[in-house]
Amino acid sequence: MSRSPGRKQENHKISRELFVLTYGALVAQLCKDYEKDEDVNACLDRMGYSIGIRLIDDFLARSAVKKCRSYSETADMIAQVAFKMYLGITPSVSCNSATGNEFSLILDKNPLVDFVEELPAERASLCYCNLLCGVIRGALEMVNLAAEVSFLQDRLKGDAVTEIGITFLRKPEDRKHRR
Amino acid sequence: PRSELSLAAFALLFSELVQYCQRRVASVAELQARLAQLGHHVGLRALDALVARERPGRRETKVLGVLLFVKGPLWRALFGREADKLEQANDDERTFYVIEREPLVNTFVSVPRENSSLNCAAFAAGLLEAVLGAAGFPARVSAHWHKGTTLMIKFDEAVIARDKSLEGR
């Protein structure tokens, strides 16, 4: 398949609305197919994971960032570069634990819920944006960082902010290799 | 700008969507129907915002007008560029074609052509059908492998009849 020379595939953008509405259509479909919120959440997480393991390649190719040397740098990278690149927002990062492996991303704005006012009553435990957790988890795994990612707070559920928690699982083994 | 997002993100999301549907259907026709349904969901909601932005205060009342709106501003707003061609069928005044050599949504989906050919186009077809219906031009839209990807629009008789009577004035 040959591409016409004038076409720059890397710079192509699509409308935010198309993306957000398509995501909404997906969640709506999952809600039709699964009765339990937990099942929908799990499905979103799995799909996010599949996306994350592929998205990381695009991210690394387009951002040309250097290797992160600490969990804190990694969390900053996710918030300031990746989120900016793919969703156009920059969540703020805070470190939650003294051990330095638990972080929170606080999302002030979230384009995915542009058209969502509130969750329907029968779907109170739905993590509407759970895809994001899977994406982060998948992407991190592809750069050899195992992590647990989940929503700690969700504005759609009535919390004050939307907060994603990232817990890096592996101890920094790099130190061993360097010696 | 804030109103645009990276193609990669959408393409991967779309690919997951297709795979999800694929796992739950038994035939290509069912898969296409599911994708059309999802496209429908999107089209219905996309129209108002788009019209408000692109054509404030004006509603298309003629078939040609709405088709040019679709091929140009609508496609540009959704997919980042105009559709390649807009054609009318030689033998049927109800039928029009929107043609795209390489639909953007196909980017990360690789499909053996012999097997299931029209995944992404079915989504766009459902989207377009919803848009036309909500704009007051009910039609059936289907997707075909032809000159790339062709969306075939078949307007209801009433639409063409109305258009003719408008021309008379």
mmCIF file of C-alpha atoms in Angstrom:
data_model
loop_
_atom_site.group_PDB
_atom_site.id
_atom_site.type_symbol
_atom_site.label_atom_id
_atom_site.label_comp_id
_atom_site.label_asym_id
_atom_site.label_seq_id
_atom_site.Cartn_x
_atom_site.Cartn_y
_atom_site.Cartn_z
ATOM 1 C CA MET A 1 0.000 0.000 0.000
ATOM 2 C CA SER A 2 1.643 3.206 -1.044
ATOM 3 C CA ARG A 3 1.017 6.486 0.666
ATOM 4 C CA SER A 4 0.732 9.717 -1.262
ATOM 5 C CA PRO A 5 3.879 11.751 -0.578
ATOM 6 C CA GLY A 6 2.150 14.854 0.728
ATOM 7 C CA ARG A 7 0.431 13.091 3.579
ATOM 8 C CA LYS A 8 2.096 13.458 6.970
ATOM 9 C CA GLN A 9 0.677 10.692 9.039
ATOM 10 C CA GLU A 10 2.332 11.812 12.265
ATOM 11 C CA ASN A 11 0.633 15.183 12.389
ATOM 12 C CA HIS A 12 -2.861 13.956 11.903
ATOM 13 C CA LYS A 13 -5.372 14.943 14.480
ATOM 14 C CA ILE A 14 -8.998 14.121 14.788
ATOM 15 C CA SER A 15 -11.629 16.064 16.567
ATOM 16 C CA ARG A 16 -11.816 15.756 20.298
ATOM 17 C CA GLU A 17 -15.545 15.342 19.978
ATOM 18 C CA LEU A 18 -15.189 12.296 17.810
ATOM 19 C CA PHE A 19 -12.866 10.707 20.341
ATOM 20 C CA VAL A 20 -14.953 11.582 23.363
ATOM 21 C CA LEU A 21 -18.219 10.530 21.747
ATOM 22 C CA THR A 22 -16.733 7.282 20.505
ATOM 23 C CA TYR A 23 -15.534 6.538 24.021
ATOM 24 C CA GLY A 24 -19.029 7.281 25.261
ATOM 25 C CA ALA A 25 -20.529 4.957 22.682
ATOM 26 C CA LEU A 26 -18.157 2.247 23.861
ATOM 27 C CA VAL A 27 -19.077 2.677 27.515
ATOM 28 C CA ALA A 28 -22.772 2.742 26.618
ATOM 29 C CA GLN A 29 -22.356 -0.497 24.689
ATOM 30 C CA LEU A 30 -20.543 -2.143 27.581
ATOM 31 C CA CYS A 31 -23.310 -1.091 29.926
ATOM 32 C CA LYS A 32 -25.800 -2.780 27.634
ATOM 33 C CA ASP A 33 -23.741 -5.948 27.480
ATOM 34 C CA TYR A 34 -22.788 -6.271 31.147
ATOM 35 C CA GLU A 35 -25.141 -5.975 34.075
ATOM 36 C CA LYS A 36 -22.585 -5.464 36.798
ATOM 37 C CA ASP A 37 -20.548 -2.298 37.125
ATOM 38 C CA GLU A 38 -17.498 -4.323 38.144
ATOM 39 C CA ASP A 39 -17.649 -6.191 34.847
ATOM 40 C CA VAL A 40 -17.830 -3.003 32.835
ATOM 41 C CA ASN A 41 -14.946 -1.562 34.837
ATOM 42 C CA ALA A 42 -12.877 -4.694 34.307
ATOM 43 C CA CYS A 43 -13.602 -4.678 30.593
ATOM 44 C CA LEU A 44 -12.592 -1.038 30.285
ATOM 45 C CA ASP A 45 -9.404 -1.744 32.176
ATOM 46 C CA ARG A 46 -8.554 -4.664 29.884
ATOM 47 C CA MET A 47 -9.199 -2.647 26.765
ATOM 48 C CA GLY A 48 -7.162 0.187 28.170
ATOM 49 C CA TYR A 49 -4.327 -2.243 28.788
ATOM 50 C CA SER A 50 -4.392 -3.377 25.149
ATOM 51 C CA ILE A 51 -4.300 0.207 24.057
ATOM 52 C CA GLY A 52 -1.535 1.117 26.496
ATOM 53 C CA ILE A 53 0.852 -1.550 25.307
ATOM 54 C CA ARG A 54 0.595 -0.141 21.801
ATOM 55 C CA LEU A 55 0.312 3.510 22.674
ATOM 56 C CA ILE A 56 3.669 3.473 24.435
ATOM 57 C CA ASP A 57 5.417 2.978 21.098
ATOM 58 C CA ASP A 58 3.716 6.003 19.650
ATOM 59 C CA PHE A 59 4.541 7.969 22.780
ATOM 60 C CA LEU A 60 8.212 7.054 22.789
ATOM 61 C CA ALA A 61 8.523 7.739 19.084
ATOM 62 C CA ARG A 62 6.924 11.143 19.271
ATOM 63 C CA SER A 63 8.222 12.454 22.545
ATOM 64 C CA ALA A 64 11.833 11.309 22.284
ATOM 65 C CA VAL A 65 12.163 11.478 26.043
ATOM 66 C CA LYS A 66 15.141 10.149 27.881
ATOM 67 C CA LYS A 67 14.823 7.221 30.227
ATOM 68 C CA CYS A 68 13.262 8.123 33.552
ATOM 69 C CA ARG A 69 15.505 7.460 36.477
ATOM 70 C CA SER A 70 13.006 7.450 39.254
ATOM 71 C CA TYR A 71 9.360 6.729 39.898
ATOM 72 C CA SER A 72 8.831 10.380 40.517
ATOM 73 C CA GLU A 73 10.232 11.293 37.118
ATOM 74 C CA THR A 74 8.031 8.654 35.550
ATOM 75 C CA ALA A 75 4.912 9.999 37.209
ATOM 76 C CA ASP A 76 5.807 13.502 36.070
ATOM 77 C CA MET A 77 6.370 12.221 32.549
ATOM 78 C CA ILE A 78 2.945 10.603 32.477
ATOM 79 C CA ALA A 79 1.206 13.698 33.737
ATOM 80 C CA GLN A 80 3.084 16.412 31.929
ATOM 81 C CA VAL A 81 4.001 14.805 28.628
ATOM 82 C CA ALA A 82 1.757 11.837 27.952
ATOM 83 C CA PHE A 83 -1.525 13.250 29.183
ATOM 84 C CA LYS A 84 -0.744 16.487 27.416
ATOM 85 C CA MET A 85 0.034 14.686 24.185
ATOM 86 C CA TYR A 86 -3.023 12.465 24.124
ATOM 87 C CA LEU A 87 -5.721 14.261 26.033
ATOM 88 C CA GLY A 88 -4.500 17.834 26.037
ATOM 89 C CA ILE A 89 -4.553 18.120 29.810
ATOM 90 C CA THR A 90 -1.871 18.232 32.491
ATOM 91 C CA PRO A 91 -2.862 16.585 35.738
ATOM 92 C CA SER A 92 -0.924 17.560 38.817
ATOM 93 C CA VAL A 93 1.247 14.966 40.480
ATOM 94 C CA SER A 94 1.677 14.304 44.149
ATOM 95 C CA CYS A 95 3.577 11.619 45.983
ATOM 96 C CA ASN A 96 1.501 9.700 48.440
ATOM 97 C CA SER A 97 3.890 7.613 50.396
ATOM 98 C CA ALA A 98 7.200 7.865 52.152
ATOM 99 C CA THR A 99 8.486 4.866 50.236
ATOM 100 C CA GLY A 100 8.267 6.919 47.068
ATOM 101 C CA ASN A 101 6.336 4.458 44.963
ATOM 102 C CA GLU A 102 2.781 5.718 45.322
ATOM 103 C CA PHE A 103 1.642 8.698 43.315
ATOM 104 C CA SER A 104 -1.564 10.511 42.558
ATOM 105 C CA LEU A 105 -2.571 12.298 39.407
ATOM 106 C CA ILE A 106 -5.217 14.892 40.072
ATOM 107 C CA LEU A 107 -7.287 15.616 36.975
ATOM 108 C CA ASP A 108 -8.663 19.078 36.989
ATOM 109 C CA LYS A 109 -10.255 18.771 33.590
ATOM 110 C CA ASN A 110 -11.143 15.518 31.917
ATOM 111 C CA PRO A 111 -12.119 15.614 28.260
ATOM 112 C CA LEU A 112 -13.516 12.099 28.391
ATOM 113 C CA VAL A 113 -16.438 13.314 30.466
ATOM 114 C CA ASP A 114 -17.138 16.405 28.357
ATOM 115 C CA PHE A 115 -20.614 15.177 27.563
ATOM 116 C CA VAL A 116 -21.303 13.312 30.773
ATOM 117 C CA GLU A 117 -23.188 15.092 33.513
ATOM 118 C CA GLU A 118 -23.617 12.332 35.991
ATOM 119 C CA LEU A 119 -23.751 8.593 36.222
ATOM 120 C CA PRO A 120 -27.182 6.984 35.953
ATOM 121 C CA ALA A 121 -28.550 5.826 39.273
ATOM 122 C CA GLU A 122 -28.263 2.143 38.457
ATOM 123 C CA ARG A 123 -24.606 2.571 37.502
ATOM 124 C CA ALA A 124 -23.307 4.167 40.639
ATOM 125 C CA SER A 125 -20.081 2.166 40.803
ATOM 126 C CA LEU A 126 -19.153 2.646 37.194
ATOM 127 C CA CYS A 127 -15.643 3.954 36.707
ATOM 128 C CA TYR A 128 -16.430 5.784 33.507
ATOM 129 C CA CYS A 129 -12.810 6.534 32.679
ATOM 130 C CA ASN A 130 -11.393 3.224 33.753
ATOM 131 C CA LEU A 131 -9.867 2.830 30.315
ATOM 132 C CA LEU A 132 -7.232 5.356 31.410
ATOM 133 C CA CYS A 133 -6.064 3.138 34.238
ATOM 134 C CA GLY A 134 -5.564 0.234 31.866
ATOM 135 C CA VAL A 135 -3.718 2.441 29.396
ATOM 136 C CA ILE A 136 -1.268 3.668 32.028
ATOM 137 C CA ARG A 137 -0.764 0.184 33.401
ATOM 138 C CA GLY A 138 -0.133 -1.311 29.951
ATOM 139 C CA ALA A 139 2.211 1.426 28.863
ATOM 140 C CA LEU A 140 4.256 1.178 32.069
ATOM 141 C CA GLU A 141 4.504 -2.565 31.766
ATOM 142 C CA MET A 142 6.047 -2.216 28.331
ATOM 143 C CA VAL A 143 8.847 -0.180 29.824
ATOM 144 C CA ASN A 144 9.350 -2.731 32.553
ATOM 145 C CA LEU A 145 7.552 -0.922 35.313
ATOM 146 C CA ALA A 146 4.861 -2.975 36.971
ATOM 147 C CA ALA A 147 2.203 -0.828 38.576
ATOM 148 C CA GLU A 148 -1.288 -0.847 39.945
ATOM 149 C CA VAL A 149 -3.413 1.963 38.636
ATOM 150 C CA SER A 150 -6.890 2.837 39.780
ATOM 151 C CA PHE A 151 -9.239 5.689 40.426
ATOM 152 C CA LEU A 152 -9.028 6.896 44.003
ATOM 153 C CA GLN A 153 -11.589 9.626 43.594
ATOM 154 C CA ASP A 154 -14.051 10.421 40.837
ATOM 155 C CA ARG A 155 -15.950 13.637 40.283
ATOM 156 C CA LEU A 156 -18.689 11.697 38.531
ATOM 157 C CA LYS A 157 -19.305 9.854 41.767
ATOM 158 C CA GLY A 158 -19.558 12.986 43.788
ATOM 159 C CA ASP A 159 -15.984 13.338 44.966
ATOM 160 C CA ALA A 160 -14.362 16.721 44.918
ATOM 161 C CA VAL A 161 -11.722 15.821 42.359
ATOM 162 C CA THR A 162 -10.845 13.051 39.998
ATOM 163 C CA GLU A 163 -7.735 11.270 41.195
ATOM 164 C CA ILE A 164 -5.818 8.410 39.634
ATOM 165 C CA GLY A 165 -3.505 6.479 41.924
ATOM 166 C CA ILE A 166 -0.373 4.817 40.557
ATOM 167 C CA THR A 167 1.489 2.369 42.775
ATOM 168 C CA PHE A 168 4.761 1.121 41.380
ATOM 169 C CA LEU A 169 5.197 -2.487 42.411
ATOM 170 C CA ARG A 170 8.751 -3.491 41.827
ATOM 171 C CA LYS A 171 11.523 -2.360 44.097
ATOM 172 C CA PRO A 172 14.182 -0.379 42.267
ATOM 173 C CA GLU A 173 16.286 -3.341 41.211
ATOM 174 C CA ASP A 174 18.352 -1.201 38.900
ATOM 175 C CA ARG A 175 20.749 -0.545 41.655
ATOM 176 C CA LYS A 176 21.792 -4.161 41.641
ATOM 177 C CA HIS A 177 22.486 -4.087 37.918
ATOM 178 C CA ARG A 178 24.562 -0.982 38.062
ATOM 179 C CA ARG A 179 27.086 -2.449 40.451
ATOM 180 C CA PRO B 1 -5.634 23.458 19.840
ATOM 181 C CA ARG B 2 -7.897 22.146 22.515
ATOM 182 C CA SER B 3 -10.413 20.810 20.077
ATOM 183 C CA GLU B 4 -8.092 18.275 18.519
ATOM 184 C CA LEU B 5 -6.615 15.062 19.790
ATOM 185 C CA SER B 6 -3.994 12.761 18.432
ATOM 186 C CA LEU B 7 -5.021 10.309 15.765
ATOM 187 C CA ALA B 8 -3.117 7.521 17.485
ATOM 188 C CA ALA B 9 -5.275 7.699 20.570
ATOM 189 C CA PHE B 10 -8.464 7.517 18.562
ATOM 190 C CA ALA B 11 -7.239 4.859 16.197
ATOM 191 C CA LEU B 12 -6.232 2.584 19.056
ATOM 192 C CA LEU B 13 -9.512 3.164 20.860
ATOM 193 C CA PHE B 14 -11.355 2.393 17.664
ATOM 194 C CA SER B 15 -9.338 -0.748 17.118
ATOM 195 C CA GLU B 16 -10.292 -1.975 20.591
ATOM 196 C CA LEU B 17 -13.905 -1.180 19.881
ATOM 197 C CA VAL B 18 -13.832 -3.232 16.716
ATOM 198 C CA GLN B 19 -12.134 -6.151 18.439
ATOM 199 C CA TYR B 20 -14.677 -6.012 21.236
ATOM 200 C CA CYS B 21 -17.553 -6.185 18.765
ATOM 201 C CA GLN B 22 -15.826 -8.894 16.797
ATOM 202 C CA ARG B 23 -15.667 -11.158 19.846
ATOM 203 C CA ARG B 24 -19.372 -10.925 20.393
ATOM 204 C CA VAL B 25 -20.769 -11.457 16.928
ATOM 205 C CA ALA B 26 -21.103 -14.479 14.709
ATOM 206 C CA SER B 27 -20.869 -12.919 11.289
ATOM 207 C CA VAL B 28 -19.391 -10.044 9.365
ATOM 208 C CA ALA B 29 -22.851 -8.621 8.765
ATOM 209 C CA GLU B 30 -23.513 -8.543 12.506
ATOM 210 C CA LEU B 31 -20.173 -6.877 13.124
ATOM 211 C CA GLN B 32 -20.972 -4.199 10.605
ATOM 212 C CA ALA B 33 -24.381 -3.699 12.166
ATOM 213 C CA ARG B 34 -22.818 -3.261 15.615
ATOM 214 C CA LEU B 35 -20.287 -0.770 14.321
ATOM 215 C CA ALA B 36 -23.026 1.115 12.512
ATOM 216 C CA GLN B 37 -24.951 1.272 15.789
ATOM 217 C CA LEU B 38 -21.967 2.737 17.585
ATOM 218 C CA GLY B 39 -21.457 5.201 14.773
ATOM 219 C CA HIS B 40 -25.100 6.121 15.082
ATOM 220 C CA HIS B 41 -24.640 6.911 18.767
ATOM 221 C CA VAL B 42 -21.790 9.223 17.916
ATOM 222 C CA GLY B 43 -23.411 10.885 14.906
ATOM 223 C CA LEU B 44 -26.550 11.784 16.772
ATOM 224 C CA ARG B 45 -24.603 13.640 19.421
ATOM 225 C CA ALA B 46 -22.006 15.169 17.153
ATOM 226 C CA LEU B 47 -24.403 16.973 14.848
ATOM 227 C CA ASP B 48 -25.713 19.697 17.108
ATOM 228 C CA ALA B 49 -22.345 20.845 18.314
ATOM 229 C CA LEU B 50 -20.921 20.798 14.815
ATOM 230 C CA VAL B 51 -23.759 22.682 13.197
ATOM 231 C CA ALA B 52 -23.676 25.291 15.931
ATOM 232 C CA ARG B 53 -19.992 25.831 15.250
ATOM 233 C CA GLU B 54 -19.860 25.539 11.484
ATOM 234 C CA ARG B 55 -23.187 26.977 10.377
ATOM 235 C CA PRO B 56 -24.488 29.154 13.168
ATOM 236 C CA GLY B 57 -28.104 30.074 12.630
ATOM 237 C CA ARG B 58 -28.455 28.313 9.292
ATOM 238 C CA ARG B 59 -29.989 24.952 8.633
ATOM 239 C CA GLU B 60 -29.504 23.117 5.365
ATOM 240 C CA THR B 61 -32.784 22.552 3.575
ATOM 241 C CA LYS B 62 -31.605 21.217 0.246
ATOM 242 C CA VAL B 63 -30.100 17.824 -0.448
ATOM 243 C CA LEU B 64 -27.085 19.252 -2.237
ATOM 244 C CA GLY B 65 -26.523 21.646 0.632
ATOM 245 C CA VAL B 66 -26.487 18.961 3.270
ATOM 246 C CA LEU B 67 -24.259 16.745 1.125
ATOM 247 C CA LEU B 68 -21.703 19.495 0.666
ATOM 248 C CA PHE B 69 -21.868 20.149 4.384
ATOM 249 C CA VAL B 70 -21.135 16.489 5.023
ATOM 250 C CA LYS B 71 -18.301 16.213 2.535
ATOM 251 C CA GLY B 72 -16.661 19.428 3.722
ATOM 252 C CA PRO B 73 -17.207 20.916 7.168
ATOM 253 C CA LEU B 74 -18.562 17.777 8.850
ATOM 254 C CA TRP B 75 -15.815 15.499 7.613
ATOM 255 C CA ARG B 76 -13.191 18.125 8.333
ATOM 256 C CA ALA B 77 -14.458 18.657 11.836
ATOM 257 C CA LEU B 78 -14.562 14.969 12.631
ATOM 258 C CA PHE B 79 -11.691 13.468 10.674
ATOM 259 C CA GLY B 80 -9.399 16.398 10.114
ATOM 260 C CA ARG B 81 -9.918 16.636 6.372
ATOM 261 C CA GLU B 82 -12.601 16.706 3.737
ATOM 262 C CA ALA B 83 -13.867 13.557 2.133
ATOM 263 C CA ASP B 84 -12.180 12.959 -1.200
ATOM 264 C CA LYS B 85 -15.186 12.905 -3.491
ATOM 265 C CA LEU B 86 -18.895 13.402 -3.607
ATOM 266 C CA GLU B 87 -20.714 11.796 -6.517
ATOM 267 C CA GLN B 88 -24.225 11.141 -7.629
ATOM 268 C CA ALA B 89 -25.347 7.843 -9.056
ATOM 269 C CA ASN B 90 -25.882 7.993 -12.807
ATOM 270 C CA ASP B 91 -29.120 6.108 -12.806
ATOM 271 C CA ASP B 92 -30.711 6.970 -9.493
ATOM 272 C CA GLU B 93 -31.537 10.426 -8.208
ATOM 273 C CA ARG B 94 -31.860 9.163 -4.648
ATOM 274 C CA THR B 95 -28.349 7.802 -4.412
ATOM 275 C CA PHE B 96 -25.097 9.623 -3.712
ATOM 276 C CA TYR B 97 -21.611 8.509 -2.854
ATOM 277 C CA VAL B 98 -19.073 9.911 -0.412
ATOM 278 C CA ILE B 99 -15.678 8.526 -1.306
ATOM 279 C CA GLU B 100 -12.493 8.343 0.723
ATOM 280 C CA ARG B 101 -9.342 6.725 -0.528
ATOM 281 C CA GLU B 102 -7.879 6.067 2.902
ATOM 282 C CA PRO B 103 -10.215 6.700 5.815
ATOM 283 C CA LEU B 104 -8.264 7.937 8.801
ATOM 284 C CA VAL B 105 -9.971 5.570 11.170
ATOM 285 C CA ASN B 106 -8.352 2.642 9.407
ATOM 286 C CA THR B 107 -4.890 3.595 10.574
ATOM 287 C CA PHE B 108 -4.241 0.947 13.182
ATOM 288 C CA VAL B 109 -6.632 -1.711 11.975
ATOM 289 C CA SER B 110 -5.291 -4.391 9.679
ATOM 290 C CA VAL B 111 -7.941 -6.533 8.142
ATOM 291 C CA PRO B 112 -7.636 -9.349 5.635
ATOM 292 C CA ARG B 113 -9.730 -8.092 2.790
ATOM 293 C CA GLU B 114 -11.135 -11.455 1.935
ATOM 294 C CA ASN B 115 -12.450 -11.806 5.411
ATOM 295 C CA SER B 116 -14.187 -8.788 6.787
ATOM 296 C CA SER B 117 -13.806 -5.799 4.630
ATOM 297 C CA LEU B 118 -15.743 -2.936 6.039
ATOM 298 C CA ASN B 119 -15.207 -2.494 9.733
ATOM 299 C CA CYS B 120 -14.412 1.132 9.949
ATOM 300 C CA ALA B 121 -16.529 2.280 7.101
ATOM 301 C CA ALA B 122 -19.565 0.724 8.778
ATOM 302 C CA PHE B 123 -18.946 2.970 11.781
ATOM 303 C CA ALA B 124 -18.759 6.030 9.538
ATOM 304 C CA ALA B 125 -21.866 4.857 7.692
ATOM 305 C CA GLY B 126 -23.830 4.655 10.943
ATOM 306 C CA LEU B 127 -22.515 8.046 11.934
ATOM 307 C CA LEU B 128 -23.523 9.583 8.626
ATOM 308 C CA GLU B 129 -26.950 7.965 8.684
ATOM 309 C CA ALA B 130 -27.612 9.446 12.125
ATOM 310 C CA VAL B 131 -26.412 12.866 11.027
ATOM 311 C CA LEU B 132 -28.565 12.921 7.896
ATOM 312 C CA GLY B 133 -31.594 11.658 9.781
ATOM 313 C CA ALA B 134 -31.234 14.229 12.533
ATOM 314 C CA ALA B 135 -30.729 16.972 9.956
ATOM 315 C CA GLY B 136 -34.059 16.158 8.360
ATOM 316 C CA PHE B 137 -32.821 14.072 5.432
ATOM 317 C CA PRO B 138 -33.618 10.475 6.340
ATOM 318 C CA ALA B 139 -31.520 8.026 4.369
ATOM 319 C CA ARG B 140 -29.918 4.609 4.499
ATOM 320 C CA VAL B 141 -26.150 4.694 4.407
ATOM 321 C CA SER B 142 -24.010 1.680 3.689
ATOM 322 C CA ALA B 143 -20.294 1.156 3.285
ATOM 323 C CA HIS B 144 -18.511 -0.469 0.380
ATOM 324 C CA TRP B 145 -15.023 -1.252 -0.838
ATOM 325 C CA HIS B 146 -14.887 0.880 -3.953
ATOM 326 C CA LYS B 147 -12.222 3.418 -4.970
ATOM 327 C CA GLY B 148 -11.019 3.059 -1.396
ATOM 328 C CA THR B 149 -14.023 3.331 0.849
ATOM 329 C CA THR B 150 -17.367 4.492 -0.468
ATOM 330 C CA LEU B 151 -20.358 5.407 1.648
ATOM 331 C CA MET B 152 -23.508 4.955 -0.341
ATOM 332 C CA ILE B 153 -26.332 7.268 0.673
ATOM 333 C CA LYS B 154 -29.833 6.418 -0.395
ATOM 334 C CA PHE B 155 -32.296 9.125 0.537
ATOM 335 C CA ASP B 156 -35.923 8.394 1.282
ATOM 336 C CA GLU B 157 -38.319 9.169 -1.579
ATOM 337 C CA ALA B 158 -39.903 11.908 0.454
ATOM 338 C CA VAL B 159 -36.612 13.751 0.741
ATOM 339 C CA ILE B 160 -36.080 13.880 -3.011
ATOM 340 C CA ALA B 161 -39.687 14.837 -3.621
ATOM 341 C CA ARG B 162 -39.399 17.678 -1.140
ATOM 342 C CA ASP B 163 -36.166 18.836 -2.697
ATOM 343 C CA LYS B 164 -37.783 18.949 -6.138
ATOM 344 C CA SER B 165 -40.657 21.037 -4.883
ATOM 345 C CA LEU B 166 -38.201 23.445 -3.286
ATOM 346 C CA GLU B 167 -36.397 23.834 -6.570
ATOM 347 C CA GLY B 168 -39.587 24.841 -8.258
ATOM 348 C CA ARG B 169 -39.874 27.995 -6.196
#
